[in-house]
Amino acid sequence: MSLVSIRDVRKSYGTVEVLKGVSLEVEKGDVVAIIGRSGSGKSTLLRCINGLETYQSGAILADGIEVGGLHANLRELRRHVGMVFQQFNLFPHLTAAENVMLAPTVVNKTPKKEARAIAAEVLAKVGLSEKMDAYPSQLSGGQQQRVAIARSLAMRPKVLLCDEITSALDPELVNEVLRVVEQLAKEGMTLILVTHEMRFARDVGTHLVFMHHGKVHESGKPKEVFAAPQTPELQQFVSGIG
Amino acid sequence: MSDFSFWVILKNLIWATQWTIALSLIAFIGGGIVGLILLFLRTSQVKWLEVPTKLYIEFFQGTPLLMQLFLFFFGVALFGIEVSPWTAAGLALTLWTSAFLTEIWRGCVEAIPKGQWEASASVAMNYIEQMRYVILPQAMRIAIAPTVGFSVQVIKGTALASIIGFVELTKAGTMLNNATFRPFLVYALVALIYFCLCFPLSWFAKRLEGKLNVAR
Amino acid sequence: MTYHLEFSALLPYWQDLAWGLWFTIVLTAVSTVVGIAVGTLGASARSFGPPWLSGLVRVYVELIRNTPFIVQLFFIFFGLPALGLKLSETTAAFIAMVVNLGAYSTEIIRAGIDAIPKGHIEAGVSLAMTRLEVLRYIVLRQAFAKIYPALSSQIVIVMLGSAVVSQISAPDLTYAANFIQSRNFRAFEVYFVVALIYLMLSILLRYLLRLIGDRFVKVG
Ligand SMILES: Nc1ncnc2c1ncn2[C@@H]1O[C@H](COP(=O)(O)OP(=O)(O)OP(=O)(O)O)[C@@H](O)[C@H]1O
Ligand SMILES: [Mg+2]
């Protein structure tokens, strides 16, 4: 069975249908890059997978757990599905290490010492060993985003959702974050990322999904899709990027 | 003779001030605890908890504190329970305080960016954990100034307990006035003592507020 | 435990309640209008007046804000006659309310004035407006729009606080309640009903203030 299985999901805000029947299968180790115009529903889809938004019909199963439904076990789900946000959303009152340790200690009841070791490990992975005791306000945007990634990794997620995690960064800080994500991909982490970095989507992604008007409009292997877009919408989108 | 009564008046007023302070502390601490519970209920997004807490707050914010004191003083007595002014005043002031603190604190909780809720949810924290570890520590910083500011309202509010016979500063003033017939002096002193209790808190609240604005 | 609530025991006294309610409404309305006028003058003096006046206003504001209304009321009603200034219950109630709201609105309006960018005042002066015109058309207008919500809630608070004037026998709604319960010995019923009347009053007052705000105070 797929790690994440999205079946004909529909979602409306009031009368506006934002997701119009989206289906997608994500296997373990996949790196799925989602691209598409602003407003095409990329963020909404990602947020549905993590239960931050509810949807009206269809089904999402992540790691075998049904996301929708009234009695969805969101807590169990979110222990296995991590999320990184465009605006980092670090906890400003906690240091980098404390940001990372919080969920393991509170949710998983990991002893402090062990959690501190986990924090050291994941912060090393994102290249921030020296910044363990820095507060978010003392870090650059790129560093903050890497701490946010580390915070998700500390829960040992089976899949990591990334929503335009470099869009809020100054251009010179984008690469340090992308390199971390690339490294994760190499290590076999399952990733679903919404991105505007086309080259990154092509080089790192194993799958490409082009969303248009709330639907998966075209998908396939990134290199093939970019080389020969089938639909006029994607052709336009790709050429529009330049 | 008149000098003598000045010192007697002052001494008695200062003695009575301890009960104003005690009642204020009870109301403020009790109100803080009830207020914190209400805050959790009010922000929990659980629909059926929202309406009763809203009604509670509406009642205590929308009726005179004096009426609330009367209701507790006379209302509980209906059930055959003898209510002392202490109990009635302590209870009424606690609940009244809790309603205002809940609303003040709710404003502070709502000032915390939505991203903080989402980020903490995404690492599998539940509502109580989110509040405890992520939201409240941040909300507390902005809550301190208005909370200290409201403590001034609590102290002033305790003056109404005099009306149901609780002997605190205001009641002592009335009693001393009846005994000495020097209303101008007595009430001026009463006002002065209240001022000495309240002004430092007001000043402190304003300073904190200013600091926070600079920090932002 | 065997106590039976008898709300009908209030019926014979409905006229007392109505008169008390009327007094509370008039008291609130008058002291709101006069109190805000005092507050406007006070805030203007505090922000633009000479230092001695500004200081004096500050003392007034802090004295009132840091003492209980009931003590202010007692001081005016019981204390001032000692200086030869004898006031009726009603007059004392009105004066105490105005003095009280005057201080709070001074502080609120001053905060609004402080929040106005200095450039706006200079722009007004550069348009050859007099100081008073700048104050009237630029400063106060904007200040009011900014602080209208705060002022509105203060008006409701003052209305609820007016219950205290019953303690000097000013014939307000609470006074009526006290009177009725002394006659029919139905304290709980009386205070409960009167509390609800106050609740209605504060809801209506808030609604009315919102309407007035939408209509006359351009917020933004
Ligand atoms: N909370 C909301 N309430 C109402 N409409 C919303 C809400 N959130 C998103 N939408 C609408 O849903 C549509 C899809 O939004 P979404 O954020 O998923 O787009 P996106 O593909 O992520 O765009 P972007 O590239 O700009 O991030 C948009 O038209 C947006 O206006
Ligand atoms: Mg988006």
PDB file of C-alpha atoms in Angstrom, chain B:
ATOM      1  CA  MET B   1      -8.582  67.271  70.507  1.00  0.00           C
ATOM      2  CA  SER B   2      -9.000  67.574  66.785  1.00  0.00           C
ATOM      3  CA  ASP B   3      -5.399  66.528  66.244  1.00  0.00           C
ATOM      4  CA  PHE B   4      -6.030  63.497  68.342  1.00  0.00           C
ATOM      5  CA  SER B   5      -8.966  62.410  66.217  1.00  0.00           C
ATOM      6  CA  PHE B   6      -6.943  62.856  63.005  1.00  0.00           C
ATOM      7  CA  TRP B   7      -4.472  60.254  64.166  1.00  0.00           C
ATOM      8  CA  VAL B   8      -7.221  57.987  65.443  1.00  0.00           C
ATOM      9  CA  ILE B   9      -8.968  58.192  62.093  1.00  0.00           C
ATOM     10  CA  LEU B  10      -5.801  57.505  60.151  1.00  0.00           C
ATOM     11  CA  LYS B  11      -4.815  54.630  62.374  1.00  0.00           C
ATOM     12  CA  ASN B  12      -8.204  52.980  62.028  1.00  0.00           C
ATOM     13  CA  LEU B  13      -8.268  53.461  58.292  1.00  0.00           C
ATOM     14  CA  ILE B  14      -4.855  51.939  57.867  1.00  0.00           C
ATOM     15  CA  TRP B  15      -5.922  49.041  60.033  1.00  0.00           C
ATOM     16  CA  ALA B  16      -8.967  48.479  57.817  1.00  0.00           C
ATOM     17  CA  THR B  17      -6.812  48.648  54.709  1.00  0.00           C
ATOM     18  CA  GLN B  18      -5.517  45.167  55.449  1.00  0.00           C
ATOM     19  CA  TRP B  19      -8.974  43.799  54.711  1.00  0.00           C
ATOM     20  CA  THR B  20      -9.136  45.689  51.453  1.00  0.00           C
ATOM     21  CA  ILE B  21      -5.814  44.148  50.523  1.00  0.00           C
ATOM     22  CA  ALA B  22      -6.858  40.676  51.679  1.00  0.00           C
ATOM     23  CA  LEU B  23     -10.104  40.806  49.737  1.00  0.00           C
ATOM     24  CA  SER B  24      -8.290  42.116  46.658  1.00  0.00           C
ATOM     25  CA  LEU B  25      -5.797  39.272  46.823  1.00  0.00           C
ATOM     26  CA  ILE B  26      -8.535  36.678  47.194  1.00  0.00           C
ATOM     27  CA  ALA B  27     -10.482  38.117  44.275  1.00  0.00           C
ATOM     28  CA  PHE B  28      -7.421  38.470  42.103  1.00  0.00           C
ATOM     29  CA  ILE B  29      -5.937  35.049  42.770  1.00  0.00           C
ATOM     30  CA  GLY B  30      -9.302  33.275  42.767  1.00  0.00           C
ATOM     31  CA  GLY B  31     -10.371  35.212  39.694  1.00  0.00           C
ATOM     32  CA  GLY B  32      -7.100  34.347  38.012  1.00  0.00           C
ATOM     33  CA  ILE B  33      -7.604  30.636  38.574  1.00  0.00           C
ATOM     34  CA  VAL B  34     -11.240  30.636  37.444  1.00  0.00           C
ATOM     35  CA  GLY B  35     -10.293  32.929  34.585  1.00  0.00           C
ATOM     36  CA  LEU B  36      -7.596  30.565  33.388  1.00  0.00           C
ATOM     37  CA  ILE B  37     -10.025  27.649  33.371  1.00  0.00           C
ATOM     38  CA  LEU B  38     -12.558  29.750  31.481  1.00  0.00           C
ATOM     39  CA  LEU B  39      -9.860  30.812  29.056  1.00  0.00           C
ATOM     40  CA  PHE B  40      -9.208  27.184  28.176  1.00  0.00           C
ATOM     41  CA  LEU B  41     -12.925  26.537  27.717  1.00  0.00           C
ATOM     42  CA  ARG B  42     -13.409  29.708  25.732  1.00  0.00           C
ATOM     43  CA  THR B  43     -10.554  29.144  23.269  1.00  0.00           C
ATOM     44  CA  SER B  44     -10.945  25.380  22.937  1.00  0.00           C
ATOM     45  CA  GLN B  45     -13.077  25.671  19.783  1.00  0.00           C
ATOM     46  CA  VAL B  46     -15.479  23.209  21.367  1.00  0.00           C
ATOM     47  CA  LYS B  47     -18.844  24.643  20.404  1.00  0.00           C
ATOM     48  CA  TRP B  48     -20.941  23.544  23.370  1.00  0.00           C
ATOM     49  CA  LEU B  49     -18.424  24.994  25.815  1.00  0.00           C
ATOM     50  CA  GLU B  50     -18.403  28.312  24.051  1.00  0.00           C
ATOM     51  CA  VAL B  51     -21.993  29.359  24.695  1.00  0.00           C
ATOM     52  CA  PRO B  52     -22.065  28.869  28.489  1.00  0.00           C
ATOM     53  CA  THR B  53     -18.708  30.615  28.945  1.00  0.00           C
ATOM     54  CA  LYS B  54     -19.899  33.470  26.753  1.00  0.00           C
ATOM     55  CA  LEU B  55     -23.060  33.803  28.843  1.00  0.00           C
ATOM     56  CA  TYR B  56     -21.050  33.735  32.035  1.00  0.00           C
ATOM     57  CA  ILE B  57     -18.771  36.491  30.813  1.00  0.00           C
ATOM     58  CA  GLU B  58     -21.686  38.503  29.449  1.00  0.00           C
ATOM     59  CA  PHE B  59     -23.457  38.311  32.806  1.00  0.00           C
ATOM     60  CA  PHE B  60     -20.512  39.343  34.935  1.00  0.00           C
ATOM     61  CA  GLN B  61     -19.366  42.055  32.551  1.00  0.00           C
ATOM     62  CA  GLY B  62     -22.853  43.296  31.717  1.00  0.00           C
ATOM     63  CA  THR B  63     -24.344  43.734  35.190  1.00  0.00           C
ATOM     64  CA  PRO B  64     -23.225  46.008  38.012  1.00  0.00           C
ATOM     65  CA  LEU B  65     -20.769  44.476  40.446  1.00  0.00           C
ATOM     66  CA  LEU B  66     -23.062  45.807  43.164  1.00  0.00           C
ATOM     67  CA  MET B  67     -25.946  43.659  41.860  1.00  0.00           C
ATOM     68  CA  GLN B  68     -23.674  40.638  41.833  1.00  0.00           C
ATOM     69  CA  LEU B  69     -22.760  41.272  45.448  1.00  0.00           C
ATOM     70  CA  PHE B  70     -26.434  41.582  46.387  1.00  0.00           C
ATOM     71  CA  LEU B  71     -27.296  38.407  44.514  1.00  0.00           C
ATOM     72  CA  PHE B  72     -24.630  36.423  46.316  1.00  0.00           C
ATOM     73  CA  PHE B  73     -25.395  37.968  49.661  1.00  0.00           C
ATOM     74  CA  PHE B  74     -29.159  37.535  49.518  1.00  0.00           C
ATOM     75  CA  GLY B  75     -29.372  34.771  46.945  1.00  0.00           C
ATOM     76  CA  VAL B  76     -27.374  32.102  48.723  1.00  0.00           C
ATOM     77  CA  ALA B  77     -29.185  32.864  51.955  1.00  0.00           C
ATOM     78  CA  LEU B  78     -32.350  31.580  50.284  1.00  0.00           C
ATOM     79  CA  PHE B  79     -31.073  28.071  50.493  1.00  0.00           C
ATOM     80  CA  GLY B  80     -30.891  28.352  54.235  1.00  0.00           C
ATOM     81  CA  ILE B  81     -27.162  28.897  54.190  1.00  0.00           C
ATOM     82  CA  GLU B  82     -26.010  31.811  56.275  1.00  0.00           C
ATOM     83  CA  VAL B  83     -23.706  33.878  54.115  1.00  0.00           C
ATOM     84  CA  SER B  84     -21.141  36.082  55.732  1.00  0.00           C
ATOM     85  CA  PRO B  85     -20.170  39.280  53.939  1.00  0.00           C
ATOM     86  CA  TRP B  86     -16.757  37.655  53.605  1.00  0.00           C
ATOM     87  CA  THR B  87     -18.094  34.721  51.608  1.00  0.00           C
ATOM     88  CA  ALA B  88     -20.433  36.789  49.481  1.00  0.00           C
ATOM     89  CA  ALA B  89     -17.842  39.438  48.707  1.00  0.00           C
ATOM     90  CA  GLY B  90     -15.084  36.910  48.090  1.00  0.00           C
ATOM     91  CA  LEU B  91     -17.232  34.856  45.747  1.00  0.00           C
ATOM     92  CA  ALA B  92     -18.779  37.732  43.826  1.00  0.00           C
ATOM     93  CA  LEU B  93     -15.493  39.532  43.363  1.00  0.00           C
ATOM     94  CA  THR B  94     -13.743  36.322  42.316  1.00  0.00           C
ATOM     95  CA  LEU B  95     -16.285  35.546  39.621  1.00  0.00           C
ATOM     96  CA  TRP B  96     -16.466  39.160  38.485  1.00  0.00           C
ATOM     97  CA  THR B  97     -12.663  39.298  38.226  1.00  0.00           C
ATOM     98  CA  SER B  98     -12.519  35.990  36.376  1.00  0.00           C
ATOM     99  CA  ALA B  99     -14.873  37.242  33.669  1.00  0.00           C
ATOM    100  CA  PHE B 100     -12.711  40.267  32.931  1.00  0.00           C
ATOM    101  CA  LEU B 101      -9.413  38.406  33.129  1.00  0.00           C
ATOM    102  CA  THR B 102     -10.717  35.748  30.747  1.00  0.00           C
ATOM    103  CA  GLU B 103     -11.542  38.384  28.174  1.00  0.00           C
ATOM    104  CA  ILE B 104      -8.247  40.207  28.620  1.00  0.00           C
ATOM    105  CA  TRP B 105      -6.307  36.975  28.280  1.00  0.00           C
ATOM    106  CA  ARG B 106      -8.361  35.758  25.350  1.00  0.00           C
ATOM    107  CA  GLY B 107      -7.319  38.912  23.514  1.00  0.00           C
ATOM    108  CA  CYS B 108      -3.692  38.052  24.234  1.00  0.00           C
ATOM    109  CA  VAL B 109      -4.120  34.454  23.083  1.00  0.00           C
ATOM    110  CA  GLU B 110      -5.745  35.638  19.874  1.00  0.00           C
ATOM    111  CA  ALA B 111      -2.841  37.989  19.262  1.00  0.00           C
ATOM    112  CA  ILE B 112      -0.537  34.983  18.856  1.00  0.00           C
ATOM    113  CA  PRO B 113      -0.072  34.268  15.135  1.00  0.00           C
ATOM    114  CA  LYS B 114      -2.028  31.369  13.649  1.00  0.00           C
ATOM    115  CA  GLY B 115       1.228  29.830  12.474  1.00  0.00           C
ATOM    116  CA  GLN B 116       2.107  29.012  16.074  1.00  0.00           C
ATOM    117  CA  TRP B 117      -1.050  26.914  16.404  1.00  0.00           C
ATOM    118  CA  GLU B 118      -0.408  25.204  13.106  1.00  0.00           C
ATOM    119  CA  ALA B 119       3.246  24.490  13.759  1.00  0.00           C
ATOM    120  CA  SER B 120       2.498  23.033  17.175  1.00  0.00           C
ATOM    121  CA  ALA B 121      -0.380  21.005  15.744  1.00  0.00           C
ATOM    122  CA  SER B 122       1.863  19.670  12.980  1.00  0.00           C
ATOM    123  CA  VAL B 123       4.178  18.116  15.567  1.00  0.00           C
ATOM    124  CA  ALA B 124       1.199  16.275  17.050  1.00  0.00           C
ATOM    125  CA  MET B 125       0.570  18.426  20.109  1.00  0.00           C
ATOM    126  CA  ASN B 126      -2.989  18.465  21.428  1.00  0.00           C
ATOM    127  CA  TYR B 127      -4.901  21.564  22.487  1.00  0.00           C
ATOM    128  CA  ILE B 128      -3.814  21.537  26.126  1.00  0.00           C
ATOM    129  CA  GLU B 129      -0.181  20.977  25.172  1.00  0.00           C
ATOM    130  CA  GLN B 130      -0.315  23.741  22.582  1.00  0.00           C
ATOM    131  CA  MET B 131      -1.671  26.157  25.168  1.00  0.00           C
ATOM    132  CA  ARG B 132       0.695  25.048  27.894  1.00  0.00           C
ATOM    133  CA  TYR B 133       3.950  25.001  25.971  1.00  0.00           C
ATOM    134  CA  VAL B 134       3.524  27.260  22.971  1.00  0.00           C
ATOM    135  CA  ILE B 135       0.652  29.743  23.194  1.00  0.00           C
ATOM    136  CA  LEU B 136       0.451  30.763  26.852  1.00  0.00           C
ATOM    137  CA  PRO B 137       4.186  31.374  27.342  1.00  0.00           C
ATOM    138  CA  GLN B 138       3.989  33.878  24.493  1.00  0.00           C
ATOM    139  CA  ALA B 139       0.577  35.303  25.426  1.00  0.00           C
ATOM    140  CA  MET B 140       1.731  35.826  29.004  1.00  0.00           C
ATOM    141  CA  ARG B 141       4.274  38.408  27.943  1.00  0.00           C
ATOM    142  CA  ILE B 142       1.643  40.649  26.424  1.00  0.00           C
ATOM    143  CA  ALA B 143      -0.871  39.831  29.160  1.00  0.00           C
ATOM    144  CA  ILE B 144       1.167  41.160  32.057  1.00  0.00           C
ATOM    145  CA  ALA B 145       0.521  44.866  31.473  1.00  0.00           C
ATOM    146  CA  PRO B 146      -3.285  44.683  31.103  1.00  0.00           C
ATOM    147  CA  THR B 147      -3.489  42.158  33.946  1.00  0.00           C
ATOM    148  CA  VAL B 148      -1.618  44.435  36.325  1.00  0.00           C
ATOM    149  CA  GLY B 149      -3.811  47.262  35.050  1.00  0.00           C
ATOM    150  CA  PHE B 150      -6.921  45.289  35.896  1.00  0.00           C
ATOM    151  CA  SER B 151      -5.701  44.598  39.418  1.00  0.00           C
ATOM    152  CA  VAL B 152      -6.415  48.290  40.029  1.00  0.00           C
ATOM    153  CA  GLN B 153     -10.048  47.689  39.073  1.00  0.00           C
ATOM    154  CA  VAL B 154     -10.155  44.784  41.517  1.00  0.00           C
ATOM    155  CA  ILE B 155      -8.898  46.890  44.408  1.00  0.00           C
ATOM    156  CA  LYS B 156     -11.445  49.591  43.618  1.00  0.00           C
ATOM    157  CA  GLY B 157     -14.104  46.929  43.204  1.00  0.00           C
ATOM    158  CA  THR B 158     -13.583  45.699  46.757  1.00  0.00           C
ATOM    159  CA  ALA B 159     -14.904  49.077  47.976  1.00  0.00           C
ATOM    160  CA  LEU B 160     -18.392  47.879  47.037  1.00  0.00           C
ATOM    161  CA  ALA B 161     -18.131  45.073  49.573  1.00  0.00           C
ATOM    162  CA  SER B 162     -18.664  47.799  52.163  1.00  0.00           C
ATOM    163  CA  ILE B 163     -22.275  47.997  51.020  1.00  0.00           C
ATOM    164  CA  ILE B 164     -23.037  44.457  52.155  1.00  0.00           C
ATOM    165  CA  GLY B 165     -21.348  45.151  55.483  1.00  0.00           C
ATOM    166  CA  PHE B 166     -17.837  43.928  54.840  1.00  0.00           C
ATOM    167  CA  VAL B 167     -15.581  46.081  56.970  1.00  0.00           C
ATOM    168  CA  GLU B 168     -12.761  47.210  54.754  1.00  0.00           C
ATOM    169  CA  LEU B 169     -11.386  50.635  53.984  1.00  0.00           C
ATOM    170  CA  THR B 170     -14.563  52.257  52.666  1.00  0.00           C
ATOM    171  CA  LYS B 171     -16.777  50.808  55.366  1.00  0.00           C
ATOM    172  CA  ALA B 172     -14.291  51.882  57.999  1.00  0.00           C
ATOM    173  CA  GLY B 173     -14.481  55.361  56.497  1.00  0.00           C
ATOM    174  CA  THR B 174     -18.262  55.416  56.811  1.00  0.00           C
ATOM    175  CA  MET B 175     -18.091  54.180  60.399  1.00  0.00           C
ATOM    176  CA  LEU B 176     -15.443  56.722  61.358  1.00  0.00           C
ATOM    177  CA  ASN B 177     -17.440  59.474  59.700  1.00  0.00           C
ATOM    178  CA  ASN B 178     -20.476  58.528  61.748  1.00  0.00           C
ATOM    179  CA  ALA B 179     -18.361  58.621  64.885  1.00  0.00           C
ATOM    180  CA  THR B 180     -16.351  61.777  64.262  1.00  0.00           C
ATOM    181  CA  PHE B 181     -18.533  63.844  61.899  1.00  0.00           C
ATOM    182  CA  ARG B 182     -15.526  64.828  59.869  1.00  0.00           C
ATOM    183  CA  PRO B 183     -16.572  63.576  56.410  1.00  0.00           C
ATOM    184  CA  PHE B 184     -14.207  65.770  54.438  1.00  0.00           C
ATOM    185  CA  LEU B 185     -11.167  64.558  56.300  1.00  0.00           C
ATOM    186  CA  VAL B 186     -12.288  60.944  56.516  1.00  0.00           C
ATOM    187  CA  TYR B 187     -13.139  60.491  52.840  1.00  0.00           C
ATOM    188  CA  ALA B 188     -10.108  62.441  51.702  1.00  0.00           C
ATOM    189  CA  LEU B 189      -7.940  60.062  53.718  1.00  0.00           C
ATOM    190  CA  VAL B 190      -9.821  57.040  52.408  1.00  0.00           C
ATOM    191  CA  ALA B 191      -9.287  58.262  48.864  1.00  0.00           C
ATOM    192  CA  LEU B 192      -5.633  58.906  49.574  1.00  0.00           C
ATOM    193  CA  ILE B 193      -5.079  55.392  50.872  1.00  0.00           C
ATOM    194  CA  TYR B 194      -6.775  53.879  47.821  1.00  0.00           C
ATOM    195  CA  PHE B 195      -4.598  56.089  45.696  1.00  0.00           C
ATOM    196  CA  CYS B 196      -1.480  54.831  47.435  1.00  0.00           C
ATOM    197  CA  LEU B 197      -2.562  51.245  46.740  1.00  0.00           C
ATOM    198  CA  CYS B 198      -3.621  51.767  43.144  1.00  0.00           C
ATOM    199  CA  PHE B 199      -1.291  54.342  41.696  1.00  0.00           C
ATOM    200  CA  PRO B 200       1.884  52.246  41.847  1.00  0.00           C
ATOM    201  CA  LEU B 201       0.068  49.429  40.047  1.00  0.00           C
ATOM    202  CA  SER B 202      -1.305  51.790  37.397  1.00  0.00           C
ATOM    203  CA  TRP B 203       2.117  53.278  36.931  1.00  0.00           C
ATOM    204  CA  PHE B 204       3.740  49.871  36.691  1.00  0.00           C
ATOM    205  CA  ALA B 205       1.161  48.678  34.167  1.00  0.00           C
ATOM    206  CA  LYS B 206       1.762  51.707  31.992  1.00  0.00           C
ATOM    207  CA  ARG B 207       5.506  51.227  32.130  1.00  0.00           C
ATOM    208  CA  LEU B 208       5.211  47.576  31.133  1.00  0.00           C
ATOM    209  CA  GLU B 209       2.958  48.534  28.269  1.00  0.00           C
ATOM    210  CA  GLY B 210       5.464  51.088  27.057  1.00  0.00           C
ATOM    211  CA  LYS B 211       8.303  48.585  27.267  1.00  0.00           C
ATOM    212  CA  LEU B 212       6.401  46.036  25.253  1.00  0.00           C
ATOM    213  CA  ASN B 213       5.637  48.550  22.519  1.00  0.00           C
ATOM    214  CA  VAL B 214       9.293  49.438  22.249  1.00  0.00           C
ATOM    215  CA  ALA B 215      10.273  45.774  22.158  1.00  0.00           C
ATOM    216  CA  ARG B 216       7.965  45.094  19.248  1.00  0.00           C
TER     217      ARG B 216
END
